[in-house]
Short mmCIF file of C-alpha atoms in Angstrom, two decimals:
data_model
loop_
_atom_site.label_atom_id
_atom_site.label_comp_id
_atom_site.label_asym_id
_atom_site.label_seq_id
_atom_site.Cartn_x
_atom_site.Cartn_y
_atom_site.Cartn_z
CA MET K 1 -15.97 -34.83 60.82
CA ALA K 2 -18.16 -34.43 63.88
CA ASP K 3 -21.84 -35.44 64.01
CA GLN K 4 -24.46 -32.93 62.87
CA SER K 5 -25.73 -32.82 66.45
CA SER K 6 -22.30 -31.69 67.62
CA GLN K 7 -22.51 -28.24 65.98
CA SER K 8 -22.27 -25.80 68.80
CA ASN K 9 -22.29 -22.10 69.62
CA GLY K 10 -19.78 -22.65 72.44
CA GLU K 11 -17.15 -20.24 73.58
CA PRO K 12 -13.73 -20.45 75.22
CA ILE K 13 -13.85 -20.64 79.02
CA SER K 14 -10.85 -20.28 81.29
CA ILE K 15 -9.93 -23.25 83.47
CA LEU K 16 -6.61 -21.81 84.72
CA LYS K 17 -6.00 -18.18 85.57
CA ILE K 18 -2.79 -16.35 86.41
CA ALA K 19 -2.89 -13.28 88.63
CA LYS K 20 0.55 -11.94 89.58
CA ASP K 21 2.27 -14.81 91.39
CA LYS K 22 -0.88 -16.87 91.94
CA ILE K 23 -2.26 -19.63 89.76
CA THR K 24 -5.91 -20.62 90.17
CA ILE K 25 -7.39 -23.80 88.69
CA ASP K 26 -11.11 -23.50 88.05
CA THR K 27 -12.22 -27.07 88.79
CA LYS K 28 -15.87 -26.00 88.49
CA ALA K 29 -15.34 -24.91 84.89
CA ILE K 30 -13.53 -28.16 84.05
CA LYS K 31 -16.23 -30.24 85.70
CA SER K 32 -18.94 -28.40 83.75
CA ILE K 33 -17.39 -29.70 80.49
CA LEU K 34 -16.52 -33.20 81.72
CA GLU K 35 -20.01 -33.70 83.17
CA LYS K 36 -21.48 -32.95 79.73
CA ILE K 37 -19.41 -35.90 78.47
CA GLY K 38 -20.70 -38.07 81.31
CA ASN K 39 -20.06 -41.81 80.92
CA HIS K 40 -18.78 -41.47 77.37
CA TYR K 41 -15.12 -41.71 76.38
CA PHE K 42 -13.45 -38.59 75.02
CA THR K 43 -10.34 -37.11 73.44
CA ILE K 44 -8.73 -33.78 74.38
CA TYR K 45 -6.59 -31.85 71.89
CA SER K 46 -4.27 -29.33 73.51
CA ILE K 47 -2.38 -26.71 71.47
CA ASN K 48 0.77 -25.39 73.16
CA GLY K 49 3.88 -23.47 72.15
CA PRO K 50 5.74 -20.20 72.41
CA LYS K 51 3.77 -16.95 72.20
CA ARG K 52 2.76 -15.51 68.85
CA THR K 53 3.18 -18.73 66.87
CA GLY K 54 -0.46 -19.09 65.78
CA LYS K 55 -1.77 -21.56 68.37
CA SER K 56 -5.20 -19.97 68.73
CA PHE K 57 -5.51 -19.56 64.97
CA MET K 58 -4.87 -23.27 64.52
CA LEU K 59 -7.42 -24.03 67.23
CA SER K 60 -9.99 -21.93 65.36
CA ASN K 61 -9.42 -24.20 62.33
CA PHE K 62 -10.12 -27.21 64.54
CA ILE K 63 -13.36 -25.62 65.66
CA ARG K 64 -14.23 -24.70 62.05
CA TYR K 65 -13.67 -28.32 60.95
CA LEU K 66 -15.66 -29.81 63.83
CA SER K 67 -18.45 -27.26 63.28
CA GLN K 68 -18.58 -28.33 59.61
CA GLY K 69 -17.36 -25.10 58.12
CA SER K 70 -18.91 -22.38 60.25
CA PRO K 71 -16.49 -19.41 60.40
CA ARG K 72 -14.75 -18.58 63.63
CA GLY K 73 -12.73 -15.43 63.14
CA SER K 74 -9.04 -14.81 63.69
CA GLU K 75 -6.51 -15.52 66.38
CA ARG K 76 -7.09 -14.31 69.93
CA LYS K 77 -4.66 -14.08 72.82
CA THR K 78 -5.00 -16.77 75.50
CA ILE K 79 -4.15 -16.19 79.16
CA GLY K 80 -3.67 -19.37 81.22
CA ILE K 81 -5.62 -22.30 79.74
CA ASP K 82 -8.90 -22.04 77.82
CA VAL K 83 -11.21 -24.91 76.88
CA TRP K 84 -14.05 -24.74 74.35
CA SER K 85 -17.20 -24.82 76.48
CA GLU K 86 -19.06 -27.40 74.42
CA PRO K 87 -17.67 -30.83 73.51
CA PHE K 88 -18.02 -31.92 69.91
CA TRP K 89 -19.32 -35.41 69.22
CA THR K 90 -18.39 -38.06 66.67
CA THR K 91 -18.90 -41.80 66.28
CA HIS K 92 -16.20 -44.43 65.91
CA ASN K 93 -16.60 -48.24 65.98
CA GLY K 94 -20.15 -47.83 67.24
CA ARG K 95 -19.09 -45.65 70.19
CA ARG K 96 -20.07 -41.99 70.67
CA ILE K 97 -16.85 -40.07 71.39
CA ALA K 98 -16.58 -36.50 72.69
CA VAL K 99 -13.90 -34.17 71.27
CA VAL K 100 -12.64 -31.38 73.56
CA LEU K 101 -10.36 -28.55 72.43
CA MET K 102 -7.91 -26.74 74.69
CA ASP K 103 -5.72 -23.66 74.11
CA THR K 104 -2.84 -22.55 76.34
CA GLN K 105 -1.00 -19.36 77.01
CA GLY K 106 2.16 -18.89 75.01
CA SER K 107 5.30 -20.05 76.74
CA PHE K 108 8.22 -17.82 77.67
CA ASP K 109 6.53 -14.46 77.62
CA ASP K 110 7.78 -11.66 79.88
CA GLN K 111 4.81 -11.90 82.24
CA THR K 112 5.04 -15.54 83.33
CA THR K 113 7.56 -17.13 85.70
CA MET K 114 9.37 -20.40 85.07
CA GLN K 115 7.23 -22.34 87.53
CA GLN K 116 4.03 -20.84 86.12
CA ASN K 117 5.06 -21.98 82.65
CA ALA K 118 5.80 -25.42 84.13
CA ILE K 119 2.39 -25.65 85.78
CA ILE K 120 0.55 -24.55 82.63
CA PHE K 121 2.42 -27.13 80.55
CA ALA K 122 1.94 -29.84 83.21
CA ILE K 123 -1.82 -29.35 83.49
CA ALA K 124 -2.29 -29.16 79.71
CA THR K 125 -0.20 -32.32 79.29
CA LEU K 126 -2.02 -34.23 82.01
CA LEU K 127 -5.45 -33.33 80.64
CA SER K 128 -4.79 -33.89 76.95
CA SER K 129 -4.65 -37.12 74.99
CA VAL K 130 -3.07 -35.31 72.02
CA LEU K 131 -0.60 -32.47 72.64
CA ILE K 132 0.13 -30.30 69.60
CA PHE K 133 3.20 -28.11 70.09
CA ASN K 134 3.17 -25.20 67.67
CA ILE K 135 6.64 -23.79 66.85
CA MET K 136 8.32 -21.79 64.10
CA ARG K 137 10.93 -22.87 61.54
CA ASP K 138 12.56 -25.94 63.17
CA VAL K 139 12.87 -28.18 66.27
CA GLY K 140 15.96 -26.98 68.07
CA GLU K 141 17.74 -28.31 71.13
CA GLY K 142 16.15 -25.54 73.17
CA VAL K 143 12.67 -26.87 72.35
CA LEU K 144 13.64 -30.42 73.26
CA GLN K 145 15.22 -29.29 76.53
CA PHE K 146 12.00 -27.39 77.30
CA PHE K 147 10.02 -30.55 76.72
CA GLN K 148 12.31 -32.67 78.83
CA PHE K 149 12.26 -30.16 81.65
CA PHE K 150 8.52 -29.61 81.83
CA SER K 151 7.51 -33.23 81.07
CA SER K 152 9.71 -34.24 84.00
CA PHE K 153 7.94 -31.61 86.12
CA ALA K 154 4.57 -33.16 85.24
CA THR K 155 5.68 -36.71 86.01
CA LEU K 156 7.21 -35.66 89.34
CA THR K 157 4.06 -33.82 90.31
CA ILE K 158 1.43 -36.48 89.56
CA PRO K 159 1.76 -39.96 91.19
CA GLU K 160 -0.42 -41.61 88.53
CA VAL K 161 2.17 -41.05 85.81
CA GLU K 162 5.51 -40.99 87.63
CA GLY K 163 5.94 -44.81 87.65
CA GLN K 164 4.94 -45.11 84.06
CA ALA K 165 7.37 -42.39 82.99
CA ALA K 166 10.22 -44.21 84.71
CA SER K 167 9.84 -47.29 82.51
CA GLY K 168 12.06 -45.72 79.86
CA GLU K 169 10.71 -47.88 77.02
CA ARG K 170 9.73 -46.40 73.67
CA GLY K 171 5.98 -46.49 73.12
CA THR K 172 5.15 -46.91 76.83
CA GLY K 173 5.51 -43.27 77.94
CA ALA K 174 3.43 -41.58 80.62
CA PHE K 175 1.73 -39.35 78.03
CA GLN K 176 -0.12 -40.37 74.89
CA LYS K 177 0.47 -38.48 71.64
CA LEU K 178 2.75 -35.54 70.78
CA VAL K 179 2.78 -33.72 67.45
CA PHE K 180 5.26 -30.95 66.68
CA LEU K 181 3.52 -28.54 64.30
CA ILE K 182 6.33 -26.55 62.64
CA ARG K 183 5.20 -23.46 60.75
CA ASP K 184 7.42 -21.47 58.38
CA PHE K 185 9.59 -24.52 57.90
CA GLN K 186 12.86 -23.41 56.34
CA PHE K 187 14.63 -26.55 55.08
CA VAL K 188 12.34 -27.60 52.25
CA GLN K 189 15.37 -28.52 50.13
CA ASP K 190 15.96 -31.47 52.50
CA TYR K 191 12.46 -32.37 53.70
CA GLN K 192 9.10 -32.14 51.97
CA LEU K 193 6.22 -30.48 53.79
CA GLY K 194 3.83 -32.86 55.46
CA PHE K 195 3.61 -35.46 58.23
CA TYR K 196 6.48 -37.60 59.65
CA ASP K 197 6.54 -40.26 62.30
CA ASP K 198 8.30 -43.60 62.83
CA ASN K 199 6.40 -45.24 59.97
CA ASN K 200 5.28 -42.42 57.66
CA VAL K 201 6.88 -39.75 55.45
CA PRO K 202 5.42 -37.66 52.61
CA LYS K 203 5.24 -39.46 49.28
CA GLY K 204 8.57 -39.43 47.50
CA GLN K 205 10.51 -38.37 50.58
CA LYS K 206 13.51 -40.56 51.52
CA GLU K 207 14.83 -39.00 54.74
CA ASN K 208 12.65 -39.04 57.85
CA PHE K 209 12.55 -35.68 59.65
CA LYS K 210 11.21 -37.20 62.88
CA LYS K 211 13.97 -39.81 63.08
CA ASP K 212 16.68 -37.40 61.99
CA LYS K 213 15.75 -34.55 64.35
CA LEU K 214 14.05 -36.16 67.37
CA ASP K 215 15.53 -39.63 67.78
CA SER K 216 18.94 -39.89 69.39
CA ASN K 217 22.04 -41.27 67.68
CA PRO K 218 25.27 -42.75 69.10
CA GLY K 219 27.37 -39.84 67.81
CA GLN K 220 25.68 -37.27 70.07
CA PRO K 221 27.09 -36.26 73.50
CA THR K 222 25.58 -38.19 76.38
CA GLU K 223 23.40 -35.34 77.70
CA VAL K 224 22.08 -34.49 74.20
CA ARG K 225 21.31 -38.14 73.48
CA PHE K 226 19.58 -38.45 76.81
CA THR K 227 17.46 -35.34 76.19
CA HIS K 228 16.26 -36.75 72.84
CA ASP K 229 15.53 -40.17 74.38
CA GLN K 230 13.56 -38.70 77.29
CA VAL K 231 11.37 -36.57 75.02
CA VAL K 232 10.56 -39.47 72.67
CA LYS K 233 10.06 -41.98 75.50
CA SER K 234 7.79 -39.66 77.51
CA TYR K 235 5.11 -40.07 74.84
CA GLN K 236 3.61 -43.20 73.38
CA ASP K 237 3.44 -41.71 69.89
CA VAL K 238 5.47 -38.80 68.48
CA GLY K 239 5.02 -37.15 65.08
CA VAL K 240 5.96 -33.94 63.20
CA TYR K 241 4.01 -31.89 60.64
CA LEU K 242 6.02 -29.45 58.49
CA MET K 243 4.07 -26.40 57.16
CA PRO K 244 4.94 -23.48 54.91
CA GLU K 245 4.54 -19.80 55.84
CA PRO K 246 0.91 -18.75 56.16
CA ASP K 247 1.27 -15.46 54.25
CA LYS K 248 4.32 -15.78 52.00
CA GLY K 249 6.51 -13.68 54.27
CA LEU K 250 4.19 -10.70 54.43
CA LYS K 251 3.90 -11.19 58.24
CA GLN K 252 0.25 -10.23 58.30
CA LEU K 253 -2.28 -11.46 60.80
CA ASP K 254 -3.31 -15.09 60.40
CA THR K 255 -6.76 -14.59 58.92
CA LEU K 256 -8.56 -16.48 56.23
CA GLU K 257 -8.14 -13.54 53.82
CA ASN K 258 -4.34 -13.45 54.21
CA LEU K 259 -3.63 -17.17 53.98
CA ASN K 260 -1.21 -18.51 51.38
CA PRO K 261 -3.24 -21.13 49.42
CA ASP K 262 -0.43 -23.66 49.93
CA PHE K 263 -0.56 -23.05 53.69
CA ALA K 264 -4.38 -23.35 53.69
CA SER K 265 -4.06 -26.65 51.86
CA HIS K 266 -1.63 -27.95 54.49
CA VAL K 267 -3.88 -26.77 57.31
CA GLY K 268 -6.64 -28.91 55.83
CA ALA K 269 -4.24 -31.82 55.29
CA PHE K 270 -3.23 -31.61 58.97
CA VAL K 271 -6.57 -30.94 60.64
CA SER K 272 -8.73 -33.43 58.75
CA PRO K 273 -6.74 -36.63 59.54
CA VAL K 274 -6.01 -35.53 63.13
CA LEU K 275 -9.71 -35.04 63.87
CA SER K 276 -11.12 -37.87 61.75
CA PRO K 277 -12.85 -40.63 63.80
CA GLY K 278 -10.32 -43.28 62.76
CA HIS K 279 -7.43 -41.24 64.21
CA LEU K 280 -8.95 -40.12 67.50
CA VAL K 281 -6.88 -40.87 70.59
CA THR K 282 -9.20 -41.40 73.52
CA LYS K 283 -7.97 -40.22 76.94
CA LYS K 284 -6.27 -42.87 79.07
CA ILE K 285 -4.78 -42.86 82.55
CA SER K 286 -2.09 -45.52 83.10
CA GLY K 287 -3.23 -47.21 79.90
CA VAL K 288 -6.92 -47.39 80.80
CA GLU K 289 -9.63 -45.42 78.97
CA VAL K 290 -11.49 -42.98 81.21
CA THR K 291 -14.93 -41.38 80.86
CA GLY K 292 -15.80 -37.76 81.50
CA LEU K 293 -17.03 -38.61 85.01
CA ASP K 294 -13.87 -40.64 85.70
CA MET K 295 -11.77 -37.64 84.70
CA VAL K 296 -13.56 -35.37 87.17
CA LYS K 297 -12.03 -37.39 90.04
CA TYR K 298 -8.52 -37.05 88.63
CA VAL K 299 -8.87 -33.33 87.98
CA THR K 300 -10.06 -32.75 91.53
CA SER K 301 -7.06 -34.51 93.03
CA TRP K 302 -4.62 -32.82 90.66
CA ALA K 303 -5.98 -29.34 91.45
CA THR K 304 -5.50 -30.03 95.17
CA LEU K 305 -1.97 -31.19 94.52
CA PHE K 306 -0.97 -28.10 92.55
CA GLU K 307 -2.68 -25.56 94.84
CA GLY K 308 -2.05 -27.26 98.18
CA SER K 309 1.00 -27.72 100.37
CA ASP K 310 0.68 -31.37 101.35
CA LEU K 311 3.58 -32.57 99.23
CA PRO K 312 6.97 -31.24 100.39
CA GLU K 313 8.65 -31.85 97.03
CA ILE K 314 5.94 -30.09 95.06
CA LYS K 315 5.85 -27.22 97.53
CA SER K 316 9.60 -26.80 97.15
CA VAL K 317 9.18 -26.69 93.39
CA TYR K 318 7.09 -23.57 93.79
CA HIS K 319 9.69 -21.85 95.94
CA SER K 320 12.27 -21.15 93.29
CA ALA K 321 13.34 -21.95 89.74
CA ALA K 322 16.68 -23.16 91.07
CA GLU K 323 15.05 -25.72 93.34
CA SER K 324 12.77 -26.69 90.48
CA GLN K 325 15.76 -27.27 88.24
CA PHE K 326 17.51 -29.25 90.96
CA ILE K 327 14.60 -31.66 91.53
CA ILE K 328 14.05 -32.25 87.84
CA ALA K 329 17.77 -32.53 87.07
CA LYS K 330 18.27 -35.05 89.87
CA HIS K 331 15.27 -37.03 88.62
CA LEU K 332 16.71 -37.07 85.11
CA ALA K 333 20.14 -38.11 86.37
CA LEU K 334 18.70 -40.94 88.49
CA THR K 335 16.49 -42.03 85.59
CA PHE K 336 19.52 -42.13 83.31
CA TYR K 337 21.54 -44.07 85.91
CA ALA K 338 18.79 -46.65 86.43
CA SER K 339 18.12 -46.97 82.68
CA GLU K 340 21.79 -47.43 81.75
CA MET K 341 22.51 -49.91 84.57
CA GLN K 342 19.36 -51.93 83.76
CA LYS K 343 20.37 -51.93 80.08
CA PHE K 344 23.84 -53.17 81.06
CA LEU K 345 22.38 -56.10 83.01
CA GLN K 346 19.94 -56.88 80.18
CA GLN K 347 22.90 -56.99 77.77
CA ASN K 348 24.63 -59.44 80.13
CA PRO K 349 21.83 -61.80 81.17
CA ASP K 350 24.30 -64.34 82.60
CA GLY K 351 25.67 -61.78 85.05
CA VAL K 352 29.00 -59.99 85.30
CA SER K 353 31.83 -59.94 87.81
CA ASP K 354 31.65 -57.55 90.76
CA THR K 355 34.58 -55.66 89.24
CA ASP K 356 32.81 -55.14 85.93
CA LEU K 357 29.64 -54.00 87.69
CA CYS K 358 31.58 -51.49 89.82
CA VAL K 359 33.36 -50.11 86.77
CA LYS K 360 30.01 -49.66 84.97
CA HIS K 361 28.58 -48.04 88.09
CA GLY K 362 31.46 -45.54 88.25
CA ASP K 363 31.23 -44.65 84.55
CA THR K 364 27.45 -44.20 84.75
CA VAL K 365 27.70 -42.02 87.85
CA LYS K 366 30.07 -39.70 85.95
CA GLU K 367 27.65 -39.49 83.00
CA SER K 368 24.71 -38.95 85.37
CA PHE K 369 26.51 -36.05 87.01
CA ALA K 370 27.18 -34.56 83.57
CA ILE K 371 23.43 -34.76 82.80
CA TYR K 372 22.65 -33.12 86.15
CA LYS K 373 25.07 -30.28 85.46
CA SER K 374 23.59 -29.71 81.97
CA LYS K 375 20.08 -29.38 83.46
CA SER K 376 20.73 -27.55 86.76
CA ARG K 377 22.73 -24.37 86.31
CA MET K 378 21.20 -22.08 88.90
CA GLY K 379 22.06 -23.72 92.24
CA GLY K 380 25.83 -23.33 92.37
CA ALA K 381 28.19 -25.28 94.59
CA GLU K 382 25.62 -25.75 97.35
CA MET K 383 23.15 -27.49 95.05
CA ASP K 384 25.97 -29.55 93.49
CA ALA K 385 27.03 -30.77 96.92
CA LYS K 386 23.42 -31.59 97.79
CA PHE K 387 23.04 -33.50 94.55
CA GLY K 388 26.27 -35.40 95.18
CA GLU K 389 25.09 -36.45 98.62
CA GLU K 390 21.56 -37.41 97.57
CA PHE K 391 22.56 -39.03 94.30
CA THR K 392 25.31 -41.08 96.01
CA SER K 393 22.81 -42.35 98.55
CA GLU K 394 20.09 -43.17 96.03
CA SER K 395 22.44 -44.63 93.43
CA ALA K 396 24.01 -46.80 96.14
CA ARG K 397 20.55 -48.12 97.02
CA LEU K 398 19.87 -48.81 93.36
CA LEU K 399 23.30 -50.44 93.04
CA GLY K 400 22.45 -52.76 95.93
CA THR K 401 19.32 -53.85 94.08
CA LEU K 402 21.28 -54.27 90.87
CA GLU K 403 23.97 -56.31 92.65
CA SER K 404 21.25 -58.60 94.00
CA ILE K 405 19.81 -59.00 90.51
CA ASN K 406 23.31 -59.60 89.12
CA ASN K 407 24.06 -62.25 91.76
CA THR K 408 20.78 -63.96 90.97
CA ASN K 409 21.71 -63.89 87.27
CA LEU K 410 25.15 -65.36 88.05
CA LYS K 411 23.66 -68.17 90.12
CA ALA K 412 21.04 -68.80 87.45
CA ALA K 413 23.79 -68.86 84.78
CA GLN K 414 25.84 -71.33 86.87
CA ALA K 415 22.81 -73.54 87.40
CA ASN K 416 22.03 -73.31 83.69
CA GLU K 417 25.66 -74.24 82.89
CA LYS K 418 25.41 -77.34 85.10
CA LEU K 419 22.09 -78.21 83.56
CA ASN K 420 23.47 -77.70 80.08
CA LYS K 421 26.46 -79.95 80.87
CA ALA K 422 24.15 -82.62 82.25
CA GLN K 423 21.92 -82.30 79.19
CA GLU K 424 24.99 -82.53 76.92
CA ALA K 425 26.22 -85.68 78.75
CA PHE K 426 22.74 -87.18 78.54
CA GLN K 427 22.60 -86.30 74.85
CA ARG K 428 26.03 -87.86 74.24
CA GLU K 429 25.00 -91.08 76.05
CA ALA K 430 21.68 -91.11 74.20
CA GLU K 431 23.55 -90.64 70.93
CA ALA K 432 25.95 -93.47 71.84
CA GLN K 433 23.01 -95.74 72.59
CA ARG K 434 21.42 -94.76 69.32
CA GLU K 435 24.73 -95.52 67.52
CA ARG K 436 24.92 -98.96 69.18
CA ALA K 437 21.35 -99.62 68.27
CA ARG K 438 22.05 -98.57 64.68
CA LYS K 439 25.08 -100.93 64.49
CA LEU K 440 23.10 -103.82 66.00
CA GLU K 441 20.25 -103.20 63.61
CA ALA K 442 22.72 -103.06 60.69
CA ALA K 443 24.31 -106.41 61.77
CA GLN K 444 20.91 -108.02 62.13
CA ALA K 445 19.91 -106.66 58.75
CA LYS K 446 23.10 -108.08 57.21
CA GLN K 447 22.48 -111.48 58.85
CA ARG K 448 18.88 -111.47 57.64
CA LYS K 449 20.08 -110.60 54.17
CA GLU K 450 22.63 -113.44 54.15
CA MET K 451 20.04 -115.93 55.44
CA GLU K 452 17.56 -114.80 52.82
CA ALA K 453 20.28 -115.18 50.13
CA ASP K 454 21.14 -118.75 51.40
CA ILE K 455 17.47 -119.76 51.43
CA ALA K 456 17.06 -118.33 47.98
CA ALA K 457 20.11 -120.29 46.76
CA ARG K 458 18.79 -123.52 48.29
CA LYS K 459 15.42 -122.98 46.74
CA LYS K 460 17.07 -122.39 43.40
CA ALA K 461 19.18 -125.57 43.71
CA HIS K 462 16.12 -127.58 44.66
CA GLN K 463 14.21 -126.13 41.76
CA ASP K 464 17.10 -126.89 39.40
CA LEU K 465 17.18 -130.54 40.63
CA MET K 466 13.44 -130.84 40.17
CA ASN K 467 13.75 -129.39 36.68
CA MET K 468 16.58 -131.83 35.85
CA MET K 469 14.59 -134.84 37.11
CA LYS K 470 11.58 -133.66 35.10
CA GLU K 471 13.79 -133.38 32.06
CA GLN K 472 15.28 -136.86 32.66
CA LYS K 473 11.80 -138.29 33.08
CA LYS K 474 10.72 -136.70 29.85
CA THR K 475 13.85 -138.07 28.14
CA GLN K 476 13.15 -141.57 29.47
CA GLU K 477 9.53 -141.37 28.44
CA ARG K 478 10.58 -140.27 24.97
CA ALA K 479 13.07 -143.18 24.77
CA GLU K 480 10.45 -145.68 25.93
CA LYS K 481 8.00 -144.28 23.47
CA GLU K 482 10.51 -144.46 20.65
CA ALA K 483 11.44 -148.12 21.60
CA LYS K 484 7.81 -149.06 21.68
CA GLU K 485 7.25 -147.34 18.36
CA ARG K 486 10.20 -149.28 16.82
CA GLU K 487 8.98 -152.57 18.25
CA GLU K 488 5.52 -151.92 16.89
CA ALA K 489 6.99 -150.94 13.54
CA LEU K 490 9.10 -154.17 13.42
CA LYS K 491 6.10 -156.26 14.38
CA LYS K 492 4.10 -154.61 11.68
CA ARG K 493 6.72 -155.42 9.05
CA LEU K 494 6.79 -159.09 10.16
CA ASP K 495 3.07 -159.29 9.95
CA GLU K 496 3.25 -157.83 6.49
CA GLU K 497 5.91 -160.42 5.50
CA ARG K 498 3.78 -163.35 6.70
CA ALA K 499 0.84 -162.05 4.90
CA ARG K 500 2.84 -161.79 1.69
CA VAL K 501 3.97 -165.66 1.67
CA PRO K 502 1.01 -167.86 2.61
CA GLY K 503 1.69 -171.42 4.03
CA ARG K 504 5.35 -170.65 4.52
CA GLN K 505 6.54 -170.75 7.96
CA GLN K 506 7.44 -167.31 8.75
CA PRO K 507 10.99 -166.87 9.81
CA ASN K 508 11.50 -166.18 13.41
CA VAL K 509 13.81 -163.34 13.28
CA LEU K 510 14.53 -163.47 16.93
CA GLN K 511 15.42 -167.15 16.76
CA ASP K 512 17.68 -166.49 13.81
CA ILE K 513 19.44 -163.76 15.71
CA ILE K 514 19.93 -165.98 18.76
CA GLN K 515 21.12 -168.96 16.58
CA GLY K 516 23.55 -166.67 14.78
CA VAL K 517 25.01 -165.32 17.97
CA GLY K 518 25.19 -168.81 19.58
CA SER K 519 26.99 -170.30 16.57
CA LEU K 520 29.73 -167.84 17.14
CA PHE K 521 30.48 -169.45 20.45
CA VAL K 522 29.51 -173.14 19.65
CA PRO K 523 29.92 -173.75 15.95
CA GLY K 524 27.52 -176.21 14.44
CA MET K 525 25.23 -176.33 17.44
CA LYS K 526 21.53 -176.04 16.80
CA PHE K 527 19.73 -174.12 19.48
CA PHE K 528 16.28 -174.59 17.97
CA ARG K 529 14.76 -177.54 16.28
#
């Protein structure tokens, strides 16, 4: 909700007036609002749509919300473009942000020409950061064709956005946010009421209305698919809000007293998030935020462009609806051609043969002409011939650029192939060297292992020998010890014998042994006396 200080007793002021065949842009009125914003950033909500669909009533609910509940009455009829005279103020992320509300004349009434409708839509689109398109019952192909036609008019008219619109990438469109507000939605058996975008659906809802109805699919004819793509890609963010009937089919005036409670609930569910500080979309030009004073400069140049005669193409747009259709249809056809050919090269980054490129060029030219024919139906054979001449020239120029890009891609692919082969050869040689190194290392490891085993065996043999010698030494020591012990035992017995027979010469056992042995060889010989 807006700051307390933002409550205002403002009123709608006209910034664009239509009088017969003349459109007047009141730059002074626009400046009076933008200068109140000054060096602050701001957001502009624009409500557009066919006549008698409740645009002004919805705007009154915006004002009521921003004014914190002060009543604002019922729907009024807007001629041209009206802007609320006083900006509302809110704070987000420490910044003071101005909120500006804009209402536009209903499209396709019986008092406004095709080019006047185009200019109203273009100016509202260029000024707004959020465009709310109010329609009844459903989004049909007619609504999407309307959007494609007049969005293209805006991008062709204003140089600041034409280049951005030609990028063709989703989420990078020339314009910021688009919300289709569908009242009296009829297909509630398939889709719940509420908000849909790429990432959000009402709770419990499986199918996504935005993706089903707005995004293209491969099964659609080329021109239908292209229409859907151009609408979605013209805006950085696209959403849909499905609402019930405001008065349960009674078709009364949209006033607070007549509102269906369910409808009133959905109005609150739509308005509150859209205007809450966290969801504000500040105005940007070419992706850069602008202040109120910055915007004054843009508005001044745009007003001169629309009202002046300096630009031949824009001037010719004013001359007739047929010429308007031709310029926009040619722009769409060229955009389609460039987008498809660029996509083809992106899908074949290594380049294609000249034959394949020429075949793709021929097929795309045929599809581009079909798109032109579906969008330009007022010029007849003369316009078709003019388109053929101009499109052939411009597509040939684009083809020359594409051929240059393709040749560069082919050369780059050939160079990459040579580089890849060299890298593969290097990798093979490196792998062979690594394999040789692995084998050498394995052989050395085996040799080391065998040497270590031989050393271990020698050590073991040496240790076994040492152990055997130690054992032999121990055995010898035991034998010597035992011999000594026997000798000592024998000597002890002899000593005991001598001690037992005193005065008797003790027998010399050793001599007796020697005498006994000697007598065996020399009988009767006495060896001892």
